[in-house]
Coordinates of C-alpha atoms in Angstrom, one line a residue:
Chain A
M1 CA 6.2 -35.8 18.6
S2 CA 5.1 -39.5 18.8
E3 CA 1.5 -40.7 18.4
A4 CA 0.8 -43.1 20.9
L5 CA 4.3 -43.9 22.8
P6 CA 5.7 -47.1 22.7
L7 CA 5.6 -49.8 26.1
T8 CA 8.9 -50.2 26.1
E9 CA 10.4 -46.6 25.8
P10 CA 13.9 -46.3 25.7
A11 CA 15.4 -43.9 29.1
P12 CA 14.2 -40.6 27.7
G13 CA 16.5 -38.5 29.2
L14 CA 19.4 -40.3 26.6
A15 CA 16.9 -39.5 23.6
R16 CA 16.3 -36.3 24.5
E17 CA 20.8 -35.9 24.9
A18 CA 20.8 -37.5 21.7
R19 CA 18.8 -35.0 19.8
T20 CA 20.7 -31.4 22.0
R21 CA 23.5 -32.8 19.9
G22 CA 22.2 -33.1 17.0
V23 CA 20.4 -29.7 17.2
V24 CA 23.7 -27.9 18.3
G25 CA 25.7 -29.7 15.2
R26 CA 23.6 -28.5 12.7
L27 CA 23.5 -24.9 13.8
L28 CA 27.5 -25.3 13.9
R29 CA 27.3 -25.8 10.1
T30 CA 24.8 -23.1 9.4
P31 CA 26.4 -19.8 7.7
S32 CA 24.0 -17.6 8.5
F33 CA 24.0 -18.3 12.7
L34 CA 27.3 -18.4 13.0
I35 CA 26.9 -14.7 11.1
G36 CA 24.1 -14.5 13.9
I37 CA 25.5 -15.4 17.5
T38 CA 28.9 -13.2 15.8
I39 CA 27.1 -10.6 16.0
L40 CA 25.4 -10.9 19.2
L41 CA 28.7 -12.3 20.8
F42 CA 30.5 -8.9 19.8
W43 CA 27.4 -7.3 21.2
A44 CA 27.5 -9.0 24.4
V45 CA 31.7 -8.3 25.5
C46 CA 30.5 -4.8 24.2
A47 CA 28.4 -4.4 26.8
V48 CA 30.3 -6.9 29.8
F49 CA 33.9 -5.1 29.1
A50 CA 33.3 -2.0 27.0
P51 CA 33.1 0.3 29.2
S52 CA 36.6 -0.6 30.6
F53 CA 38.5 -0.4 27.2
V54 CA 36.5 2.9 25.4
P55 CA 38.6 5.7 25.1
Y56 CA 36.2 8.3 26.4
D57 CA 33.5 8.5 29.2
P58 CA 30.9 8.4 27.7
Y59 CA 28.6 10.5 30.4
A60 CA 32.2 13.3 30.1
D61 CA 30.6 16.5 27.8
D62 CA 33.2 18.4 26.3
L63 CA 31.7 21.3 25.0
L64 CA 34.6 22.8 23.0
N65 CA 34.6 20.7 20.9
T66 CA 30.3 19.3 20.0
L67 CA 28.9 17.6 16.7
Q68 CA 33.0 17.3 15.4
P69 CA 32.6 15.3 12.7
P70 CA 34.6 12.0 12.5
S71 CA 38.6 12.1 13.4
A72 CA 41.3 10.3 14.6
E73 CA 41.4 11.5 17.9
H74 CA 36.7 10.9 18.0
W75 CA 36.8 7.8 15.1
F76 CA 32.6 8.5 15.2
G77 CA 32.9 11.8 16.1
T78 CA 30.7 13.7 18.9
D79 CA 27.4 14.9 19.8
Q80 CA 25.6 17.6 20.1
I81 CA 27.2 18.0 23.8
G82 CA 31.2 17.4 23.1
R83 CA 30.4 13.0 24.3
D84 CA 32.5 10.8 21.9
V85 CA 29.8 8.5 19.8
F86 CA 31.8 5.8 19.8
S87 CA 32.3 5.5 23.3
R88 CA 29.2 5.5 23.7
V89 CA 28.2 3.3 21.4
L90 CA 29.8 0.6 22.5
V91 CA 28.8 1.2 26.0
G92 CA 24.9 1.7 24.5
A93 CA 24.7 -2.4 23.8
R94 CA 24.7 -3.0 28.0
A95 CA 21.2 -1.1 28.3
I96 CA 19.8 -3.1 25.3
L97 CA 21.0 -6.5 26.2
T98 CA 20.3 -5.9 30.0
I99 CA 16.8 -4.9 29.1
A100 CA 15.7 -7.0 26.2
P101 CA 17.0 -10.6 27.9
L102 CA 14.8 -10.1 31.0
A103 CA 12.5 -9.2 29.7
T104 CA 12.2 -11.9 27.1
L105 CA 12.3 -14.2 30.1
V106 CA 9.6 -12.5 31.9
G107 CA 7.4 -13.0 28.9
T108 CA 8.6 -16.8 28.0
V109 CA 8.2 -17.8 31.6
A110 CA 4.8 -15.7 32.3
G111 CA 3.5 -16.5 29.0
T112 CA 4.6 -20.3 29.4
A113 CA 2.7 -20.6 33.5
I114 CA -0.3 -18.8 31.2
G115 CA -0.2 -21.5 28.5
L116 CA -0.3 -24.8 30.5
I117 CA -3.0 -23.2 32.3
T118 CA -5.2 -22.9 29.7
G119 CA -4.1 -25.5 27.4
Y120 CA -4.3 -28.4 30.2
F121 CA -7.4 -27.2 32.0
G122 CA -10.1 -26.0 28.6
G123 CA -12.9 -24.9 29.1
W124 CA -13.9 -22.3 30.1
V125 CA -10.5 -21.0 32.0
D126 CA -9.5 -21.2 28.0
A127 CA -12.1 -19.6 27.5
I128 CA -11.7 -16.6 29.7
I129 CA -8.1 -16.0 29.4
G130 CA -8.1 -16.5 25.4
R131 CA -10.9 -14.1 25.1
L132 CA -8.9 -11.5 27.4
L133 CA -5.4 -12.6 25.9
E134 CA -7.0 -11.6 21.9
V135 CA -7.4 -8.8 23.6
M136 CA -4.5 -7.5 24.7
L137 CA -2.9 -8.6 21.1
S138 CA -5.7 -6.6 19.5
L139 CA -3.3 -4.0 20.7
P140 CA -0.5 -2.9 18.7
L141 CA 1.9 -3.9 21.5
I142 CA 3.7 -1.0 21.2
I143 CA 0.7 0.7 22.2
V144 CA 0.1 -0.7 25.1
A145 CA 3.3 -0.9 26.6
L146 CA 3.2 3.1 26.5
L147 CA -0.4 3.1 27.7
V148 CA 1.2 0.9 31.1
L149 CA 4.6 2.9 30.9
V150 CA 3.0 6.0 31.2
A151 CA 0.9 5.0 34.5
L152 CA 3.6 3.6 35.9
G153 CA 6.1 6.5 34.9
P154 CA 9.1 4.3 32.7
S155 CA 12.7 2.6 35.3
T156 CA 14.7 -0.2 33.7
P157 CA 13.0 -3.1 36.3
T158 CA 9.1 -1.1 35.0
V159 CA 10.4 -1.9 31.4
V160 CA 11.4 -5.3 32.4
V161 CA 8.6 -6.1 33.2
V162 CA 6.0 -4.3 30.8
V163 CA 7.9 -5.7 27.9
G164 CA 7.4 -8.8 29.2
L165 CA 4.3 -9.5 29.9
V166 CA 3.4 -7.7 26.6
F167 CA 5.1 -10.4 25.3
A168 CA 2.9 -13.3 27.7
P169 CA 0.3 -13.8 25.3
L170 CA 2.4 -14.7 22.4
V171 CA 4.2 -17.1 24.1
A172 CA 1.0 -18.2 25.9
R173 CA -0.5 -18.9 22.4
T174 CA 2.2 -21.1 21.6
V175 CA 2.8 -23.1 24.3
R176 CA -1.3 -23.2 24.6
A177 CA -0.8 -25.2 21.3
A178 CA 2.2 -26.7 22.1
V179 CA 0.1 -28.6 25.6
L180 CA -3.0 -29.2 23.4
T181 CA -1.1 -32.0 21.4
E182 CA 0.4 -33.3 24.3
R183 CA -2.6 -33.1 26.6
H184 CA -5.0 -36.7 25.3
L185 CA -0.8 -38.5 25.1
D186 CA -1.2 -42.1 27.3
Y187 CA 2.0 -40.7 29.4
V188 CA -0.3 -37.9 30.8
A189 CA -3.5 -40.1 31.5
A190 CA -1.1 -42.1 32.9
A191 CA 0.3 -39.6 35.2
A192 CA -3.4 -38.4 35.8
V193 CA -4.3 -41.8 36.6
R194 CA -1.2 -42.7 39.0
G195 CA -2.7 -39.7 41.2
E196 CA -0.1 -37.0 40.2
S197 CA -1.5 -33.4 40.9
A198 CA -2.7 -30.7 37.9
P199 CA 0.3 -28.8 38.1
Y200 CA 3.4 -32.2 38.7
I201 CA 1.9 -33.0 35.5
M202 CA 1.7 -29.4 33.6
S203 CA 5.7 -28.5 34.8
V204 CA 7.3 -32.3 34.9
E205 CA 5.2 -35.0 32.5
I206 CA 4.1 -31.9 29.6
L207 CA 6.7 -28.9 30.1
P208 CA 10.2 -31.0 29.1
N209 CA 8.3 -32.0 25.8
I210 CA 7.6 -29.3 25.2
T211 CA 10.7 -27.2 25.4
P212 CA 11.5 -26.8 21.8
P213 CA 8.7 -25.4 20.8
I214 CA 9.2 -22.8 23.7
I215 CA 13.3 -22.3 23.0
V216 CA 11.9 -20.7 19.5
E217 CA 9.8 -19.0 21.1
G218 CA 12.3 -17.1 23.2
T219 CA 14.7 -16.6 20.5
V220 CA 12.3 -15.5 17.7
R221 CA 11.1 -12.6 21.3
L222 CA 14.2 -11.7 22.3
G223 CA 14.6 -10.1 18.4
Y224 CA 11.0 -8.3 19.4
A225 CA 12.3 -7.4 23.2
I226 CA 15.0 -5.5 21.2
F227 CA 13.2 -4.2 18.1
T228 CA 10.8 -3.5 21.3
I229 CA 12.9 -1.8 24.0
A230 CA 15.1 0.5 21.5
S231 CA 11.3 2.2 19.9
L232 CA 10.6 2.6 23.4
S233 CA 13.6 4.3 24.1
F234 CA 13.2 6.2 21.1
L235 CA 10.3 7.6 22.4
G236 CA 11.4 8.5 25.7
F237 CA 9.9 5.6 27.2
G238 CA 12.7 2.6 27.6
V239 CA 16.4 4.1 28.9
Q240 CA 16.2 7.1 30.3
P241 CA 19.3 9.7 29.7
P242 CA 22.0 10.2 30.2
T243 CA 22.2 6.6 29.7
P244 CA 24.0 5.3 26.2
D245 CA 21.5 4.2 24.5
W246 CA 20.9 3.6 20.6
G247 CA 17.5 4.4 20.3
L248 CA 17.5 7.4 23.2
A249 CA 21.2 9.1 21.3
I250 CA 18.9 8.7 18.0
A251 CA 16.0 10.4 19.7
E252 CA 18.3 13.3 20.6
N253 CA 20.0 13.6 17.2
Y254 CA 18.1 13.4 14.4
G255 CA 17.1 16.9 14.7
V256 CA 20.6 18.1 13.4
L257 CA 20.8 15.0 10.7
I258 CA 19.0 17.8 8.3
G259 CA 22.3 19.9 8.9
G260 CA 24.5 17.1 7.9
F261 CA 25.9 15.9 11.3
W262 CA 25.2 12.4 10.1
W263 CA 27.7 11.1 12.6
T264 CA 25.3 11.8 15.7
V265 CA 22.6 8.8 14.4
V266 CA 24.6 6.8 11.5
F267 CA 26.2 4.9 13.8
D268 CA 23.5 3.8 16.1
T269 CA 21.5 2.9 13.5
A270 CA 23.5 0.3 12.2
A271 CA 24.6 -0.7 16.0
T272 CA 20.5 -1.8 16.3
A273 CA 20.3 -2.3 12.7
S274 CA 22.9 -5.5 13.3
L275 CA 22.1 -6.8 16.9
I276 CA 18.9 -7.4 15.7
V277 CA 19.7 -8.9 12.5
G278 CA 22.1 -11.1 14.5
V279 CA 19.9 -11.7 16.8
N280 CA 16.4 -12.9 13.9
L281 CA 20.2 -14.1 12.3
A282 CA 20.1 -17.2 15.3
A283 CA 16.8 -17.7 16.2
E284 CA 16.1 -18.4 12.0
S285 CA 18.7 -20.6 12.3
L286 CA 17.9 -22.5 15.6
Q287 CA 14.1 -23.3 14.6
R288 CA 15.3 -24.3 11.5
A289 CA 17.4 -26.5 13.3
L290 CA 14.9 -27.9 16.1
A291 CA 12.4 -28.8 13.4
E292 CA 13.9 -31.3 11.6
Chain B
M1 CA -25.6 -16.3 0.1
S2 CA -27.1 -19.0 2.6
G3 CA -28.4 -20.0 5.9
A4 CA -24.5 -21.2 7.0
L5 CA -22.8 -17.6 6.7
G6 CA -25.6 -15.7 8.9
P7 CA -24.9 -17.6 12.0
F8 CA -21.3 -17.8 11.5
L9 CA -21.3 -13.2 10.4
L10 CA -23.2 -13.1 13.9
K11 CA -21.1 -15.0 16.0
R12 CA -18.0 -13.2 14.5
L13 CA -20.1 -9.7 15.2
A14 CA -20.8 -10.5 18.9
L15 CA -16.7 -11.8 19.6
S16 CA -16.3 -8.0 18.1
L17 CA -18.5 -6.3 20.3
L18 CA -17.2 -8.7 23.5
T19 CA -13.7 -8.1 22.9
L20 CA -14.3 -3.8 21.9
W21 CA -16.2 -3.9 25.8
L22 CA -13.1 -6.3 27.3
L23 CA -10.9 -3.5 25.4
S24 CA -12.2 -0.7 26.8
V25 CA -12.3 -2.4 30.4
V26 CA -8.7 -2.8 29.9
V27 CA -7.9 0.9 28.6
F28 CA -10.0 2.4 31.3
F29 CA -7.6 -0.1 33.9
G30 CA -4.0 1.4 32.4
C31 CA -5.6 5.2 32.1
Q32 CA -7.9 5.5 35.7
V33 CA -7.1 2.7 38.2
L34 CA -3.5 1.9 37.8
P35 CA -1.8 5.4 38.2
G36 CA -3.5 5.5 41.2
D37 CA -4.4 8.7 41.4
P38 CA -4.2 11.3 37.7
A39 CA -4.1 14.7 39.5
R40 CA -1.2 13.2 41.2
A41 CA 0.7 11.7 38.5
I42 CA -0.3 15.6 36.6
L43 CA 1.0 17.6 38.8
G44 CA 4.7 15.4 39.8
P45 CA 5.9 14.3 43.7
L46 CA 5.9 17.6 45.0
A47 CA 2.3 19.6 44.1
D48 CA 0.8 21.2 46.9
P49 CA -1.9 18.0 48.5
R50 CA -4.8 20.9 48.1
A51 CA -3.8 21.5 44.4
V52 CA -4.1 17.5 43.9
A53 CA -7.1 16.9 45.5
A54 CA -9.2 20.0 43.3
L55 CA -7.8 18.5 40.8
N56 CA -8.9 15.4 41.2
E57 CA -12.7 16.3 41.8
K58 CA -12.1 19.0 38.7
L59 CA -11.2 16.0 36.6
G60 CA -14.0 13.7 38.6
S61 CA -11.7 11.3 39.5
D62 CA -11.8 11.6 43.0
R63 CA -15.2 9.3 42.1
P64 CA -15.3 5.8 42.6
P65 CA -13.6 3.6 39.4
V66 CA -17.5 1.5 38.3
E67 CA -18.7 5.8 38.6
I68 CA -16.5 6.9 36.6
Y69 CA -16.4 4.1 34.0
L70 CA -20.2 3.8 34.0
S71 CA -19.7 7.7 33.4
W72 CA -16.9 7.5 30.8
M73 CA -18.7 4.6 28.9
G74 CA -22.4 6.6 28.8
G75 CA -20.5 9.3 27.0
L76 CA -18.6 7.1 24.2
I77 CA -21.8 6.1 23.6
T78 CA -23.5 9.5 23.3
G79 CA -20.3 10.9 20.8
D80 CA -18.9 12.6 24.0
M81 CA -15.1 11.3 25.0
G82 CA -14.2 13.6 27.7
Q83 CA -12.6 16.1 28.4
S84 CA -8.6 17.0 27.6
Y85 CA -6.7 18.0 30.7
A86 CA -3.9 19.3 28.1
Y87 CA -5.8 21.6 25.7
R88 CA -8.9 22.1 27.5
S89 CA -11.2 21.1 25.1
P90 CA -13.5 18.4 24.0
V91 CA -11.1 15.6 23.3
A92 CA -13.3 13.6 20.3
P93 CA -12.8 16.5 17.3
F94 CA -8.4 16.0 17.8
I95 CA -9.2 12.0 18.0
G96 CA -11.2 13.1 14.7
S97 CA -8.7 15.0 12.4
A98 CA -5.5 13.1 14.0
L99 CA -7.8 9.6 12.1
V100 CA -8.2 11.3 9.2
N101 CA -4.6 12.1 9.1
S102 CA -3.1 8.6 10.0
L103 CA -5.5 7.0 7.6
K104 CA -4.3 9.0 4.7
L105 CA -1.0 7.9 5.8
A106 CA -1.7 4.0 5.9
A107 CA -4.0 4.4 2.9
T108 CA -0.3 5.6 1.4
V109 CA 1.5 2.5 2.8
F110 CA -1.1 -0.5 1.5
A111 CA -1.1 1.2 -2.0
I112 CA 2.6 0.6 -1.7
V113 CA 3.1 -2.2 0.7
V114 CA 0.0 -4.7 -0.4
P115 CA 1.0 -4.9 -5.2
L116 CA 4.4 -5.2 -3.8
G117 CA 4.5 -8.1 -1.8
I118 CA 1.5 -9.7 -3.5
G119 CA 3.3 -9.1 -6.4
A120 CA 6.7 -10.4 -4.7
G121 CA 4.7 -12.9 -2.8
V122 CA 3.4 -14.4 -6.0
L123 CA 6.7 -14.6 -8.3
A124 CA 9.1 -16.1 -5.7
A125 CA 6.1 -18.7 -5.3
L126 CA 6.1 -19.3 -9.5
R127 CA 10.0 -19.7 -9.2
A128 CA 10.3 -21.5 -6.3
G129 CA 13.8 -22.8 -5.0
R130 CA 15.8 -20.5 -7.7
P131 CA 17.8 -17.7 -6.9
I132 CA 14.8 -15.1 -6.6
D133 CA 12.9 -16.8 -3.7
R134 CA 15.9 -17.0 -2.0
L135 CA 16.5 -13.4 -2.9
I136 CA 12.6 -12.0 -2.4
S137 CA 12.5 -14.2 1.4
V138 CA 15.7 -12.9 3.1
A139 CA 15.3 -9.2 1.8
G140 CA 11.7 -10.0 3.6
L141 CA 13.1 -11.6 6.6
S142 CA 15.4 -9.5 7.1
L143 CA 13.9 -6.1 6.2
T144 CA 10.6 -7.3 8.9
V145 CA 12.9 -7.0 11.5
I146 CA 14.6 -3.7 11.5
P147 CA 12.3 -0.9 13.9
E148 CA 10.6 1.6 11.5
F149 CA 12.7 4.1 13.4
V150 CA 15.9 3.1 12.1
S151 CA 14.9 2.6 8.8
S152 CA 13.7 5.6 8.4
I153 CA 16.8 7.4 9.6
A154 CA 18.7 5.4 6.5
L155 CA 15.3 6.7 4.6
I156 CA 16.1 10.4 5.3
L157 CA 19.4 10.3 5.3
V158 CA 19.4 9.0 1.5
F159 CA 16.2 11.0 -0.4
A160 CA 16.5 14.0 2.0
V161 CA 19.3 14.6 2.8
L162 CA 21.7 13.2 0.1
L163 CA 19.8 13.4 -2.9
R164 CA 17.2 15.9 -2.0
W165 CA 14.0 13.5 -3.4
L166 CA 12.3 13.7 -1.6
P167 CA 10.9 16.9 1.5
L168 CA 12.1 15.8 4.9
S169 CA 8.5 16.6 7.2
A170 CA 5.2 14.7 6.4
S171 CA 3.5 18.0 7.3
W172 CA 2.6 19.7 4.1
P173 CA 1.5 23.4 3.8
A174 CA -1.7 24.1 4.3
G175 CA -4.2 23.4 0.6
S176 CA -1.9 21.3 -0.8
G177 CA -3.5 19.8 -3.1
P178 CA -3.3 16.0 -3.0
L179 CA -0.3 15.5 -5.0
V180 CA 1.8 17.6 -3.0
Q181 CA 0.3 15.7 -0.2
L182 CA 1.2 12.9 -1.3
Q183 CA 5.0 13.7 -2.2
H184 CA 5.1 14.5 1.8
L185 CA 4.0 11.1 2.2
I186 CA 6.0 9.2 0.1
L187 CA 8.9 9.2 2.2
P188 CA 7.2 8.2 6.4
A189 CA 5.4 5.7 5.0
L190 CA 8.7 3.6 3.4
P191 CA 9.7 2.2 7.2
L192 CA 6.6 0.7 7.3
V193 CA 6.7 -0.7 3.8
I194 CA 9.5 -2.3 5.0
V195 CA 8.1 -3.6 7.9
L196 CA 5.3 -5.2 6.3
F197 CA 6.8 -6.0 3.0
G198 CA 8.3 -8.9 4.8
Y199 CA 4.7 -11.0 6.0
I200 CA 2.4 -10.7 3.6
A201 CA 5.2 -11.7 0.4
R202 CA 5.9 -14.9 2.7
M203 CA 2.3 -15.5 3.6
T204 CA 1.1 -14.8 -0.4
R205 CA 4.9 -17.4 -0.9
A206 CA 3.2 -19.7 0.9
G207 CA -0.5 -20.0 0.3
M208 CA 0.4 -19.7 -3.7
V209 CA 2.4 -22.7 -2.8
E210 CA -0.2 -25.1 -2.2
A211 CA -2.3 -23.3 -3.5
L212 CA -0.5 -24.7 -7.0
S213 CA 0.3 -27.7 -5.4
A214 CA -3.2 -28.5 -4.5
D215 CA -5.4 -31.2 -6.5
Y216 CA -7.7 -29.0 -8.1
T217 CA -5.0 -27.1 -9.8
R218 CA -3.3 -30.3 -11.1
T219 CA -7.5 -31.1 -12.5
A220 CA -8.3 -26.9 -14.2
I221 CA -4.5 -27.8 -15.7
L222 CA -6.1 -31.6 -16.9
K223 CA -8.5 -30.1 -18.2
G224 CA -6.8 -28.0 -21.0
L225 CA -7.7 -24.2 -19.5
P226 CA -5.1 -22.0 -20.2
W227 CA -2.2 -21.7 -18.1
R228 CA -3.3 -17.8 -17.4
T229 CA -7.0 -19.3 -17.0
V230 CA -5.7 -21.7 -14.7
L231 CA -3.5 -18.6 -12.5
S232 CA -6.1 -16.1 -11.8
R233 CA -9.5 -18.5 -11.4
H234 CA -8.0 -21.2 -9.3
V235 CA -4.4 -20.7 -7.7
L236 CA -4.4 -16.5 -6.8
R237 CA -8.3 -17.3 -5.5
N238 CA -7.4 -19.5 -3.5
A239 CA -3.5 -18.5 -2.4
L240 CA -5.0 -15.0 -1.3
L241 CA -7.3 -15.5 0.9
P242 CA -4.7 -16.3 3.5
T243 CA -2.9 -13.0 2.6
I244 CA -6.1 -11.1 3.5
T245 CA -6.2 -11.5 6.7
V246 CA -2.5 -10.9 7.7
I247 CA -3.3 -7.3 5.5
A248 CA -6.1 -6.7 8.2
A249 CA -4.3 -8.5 10.8
Q250 CA -1.5 -6.3 9.5
M251 CA -3.2 -2.6 9.6
G252 CA -3.4 -2.8 13.1
Y253 CA 0.1 -3.3 13.8
A254 CA 0.7 0.0 11.1
L255 CA -1.3 2.0 13.4
G256 CA 1.5 1.0 16.3
G257 CA 3.9 1.6 14.5
L258 CA 2.6 4.9 13.1
V259 CA 3.2 5.8 16.5
V260 CA 7.1 6.1 15.7
V261 CA 6.4 7.2 12.3
E262 CA 4.3 10.0 13.4
S263 CA 6.5 11.0 16.4
L264 CA 9.5 10.9 13.5
F265 CA 8.4 13.5 10.8
R266 CA 6.0 15.2 13.0
Y267 CA 2.9 14.5 11.3
Q268 CA -0.5 15.2 13.1
G269 CA -2.0 11.7 13.0
I270 CA -3.4 9.1 15.4
G271 CA 0.5 7.6 16.7
S272 CA 1.4 11.1 17.6
L273 CA -2.0 12.4 19.1
V274 CA -1.2 9.6 21.7
L275 CA 2.3 9.2 22.0
G276 CA 1.8 13.5 22.4
A277 CA -0.9 12.8 25.7
A278 CA 1.5 10.0 27.3
R279 CA 4.3 12.3 27.4
A280 CA 1.5 15.0 28.6
K281 CA -0.5 12.9 31.0
D282 CA -3.5 13.7 29.2
F283 CA -5.4 10.6 30.9
A284 CA -8.6 11.4 28.7
M285 CA -7.0 12.2 25.6
L286 CA -4.9 9.0 25.9
Q287 CA -8.0 6.8 26.8
A288 CA -10.0 7.5 23.7
G289 CA -6.7 7.9 21.4
I290 CA -6.1 4.2 22.5
L291 CA -9.4 3.3 22.6
T292 CA -9.5 4.4 18.8
V293 CA -6.7 2.4 18.1
G294 CA -8.4 -1.3 19.2
A295 CA -11.6 -0.6 17.5
F296 CA -10.3 0.0 14.3
F297 CA -8.3 -2.9 14.2
V298 CA -11.7 -4.8 16.1
V299 CA -13.4 -3.3 12.8
T300 CA -10.5 -4.5 10.1
T301 CA -10.3 -8.0 11.1
L302 CA -14.6 -8.4 11.5
L303 CA -14.2 -7.4 7.5
A304 CA -11.2 -9.5 6.8
D305 CA -13.1 -11.9 8.2
I306 CA -17.0 -11.0 6.1
V307 CA -14.8 -10.6 3.0
T308 CA -12.7 -13.8 3.6
T309 CA -15.9 -15.6 4.0
L310 CA -17.9 -14.2 0.4
L311 CA -14.6 -15.1 -1.3
D312 CA -13.9 -18.7 0.0
P313 CA -16.5 -20.7 -2.7
R314 CA -16.2 -23.5 0.1
L315 CA -18.0 -21.0 3.2
R316 CA -19.7 -19.5 0.7
T317 CA -21.6 -22.5 -0.9
G318 CA -21.2 -23.8 2.9
G319 CA -25.4 -24.1 3.2
R320 CA -26.2 -25.5 0.1
R321 CA -24.8 -28.9 -0.4

């Protein structure tokens, strides 16, 4: 960002549009972005359409065919109560790809609001809220989430809100830093002189200028949201049975791993790893493209 | 040691105490106020209201929240962490032994990851831009994002099921010597090593690159000092400062990651204690466990600040200038 805006400022909307086009062009030439976005799109398609094309009902048990190894009928084998692992892995994208983006949205919106307020007002508002956020950050995220989920009971809306709010302090820290660099620029002073209200200055004047760091923070958070929610599901405080979910399936089946029934967990493990790596590849490339 | 250091450390200490106090309020709020009615949460929605009232009285949760908080804090100061509902015995001994177990696991993790991460970071910086540098940063970045339970499954499959090199369970037979204990600790430690490696390597590399291009390094080289001396006395000393802070910050994260790893490998540490308390809705135990984790993090951060200050020649000699 510039130190002082020139007096004859080119229409900011046009400049921003050209910048956006440059970023998109750079991204489409980045191999790691293309790989990441392809993986993400694959799982997104599964999340939306898999229930209509998978070979078996992911909820249907078959007690005569439990723990069957992969075969022509069951490509990924069957689990402990005879459910088709292939169908459950594909449909399993749905829960995580619903909860994680929603939680990211909650965290980004809440964190942006907090960051704008603390960065803009400064002083004691910043000191008090800043200290509270630091306390939140001094506990491992997963433990904070656990604490609240125990108190409120795990349900999809609760997981979304809790993971979102746990991420808010991290987003707030980034946004606050961005606001501080904008805070003393001429256009903010000009708006204040015009008599604009603080909410107007924060949302209409400052916010559009700090969107790149917020977008980067949001995509990075999405990766961590998937990480956190999958871990919570694994611990029994996220997605609840019998919903097909990767973390949940691993928790239910890793006990039989030592018996050699590897197919009950390996595909869910690979699915989780691929989605997280995909999101992070895309986020990392986006961050670089915006920084250039 | 000079005058500039004392007030700085005092200020840091005061901030840590403030953080600890706020932490206790947050944890108390989560365990006592948020559930609304602890006895109802324990007994479930179908329980007899009289049983709920009786249990609330027994737990002491029928009193006003401020009173409960004060008596809890009073107990904590005298070393009494309250009574566990699930075990019907004092909480403190459980916390103590769990913390010792977790520290053993954490020590194994850091004994592996600190030399590995710093070594890789230094190597990457010395070979900046070469294939080995790119390999280390790509490996670090992609391993960091893998959840512990995912890498654990892969590690279990390879080392415990296929190769049978390492025992699957983290708990060793009673009375085992340190070597057997260590053998049981390696497999549970590796998932956390995988997550932490990337951070430490990246921080070290960044610090090294900065120190290598700094004026004092150029001066040291031009003075004609041998490369080894420049590296150990000038470059590493400055490069590793931010890394120490990162390692301390990761200690707290590691304790959180232990929740997953300890439950997966059935290890009796603070993580599985917190998880067990969460599942049993044993709020006294949960409260004490989470506060312990938070306090541990606050203390390691404070220690990191102190060590950084002592090592940084600029801060150390600040008062004499």
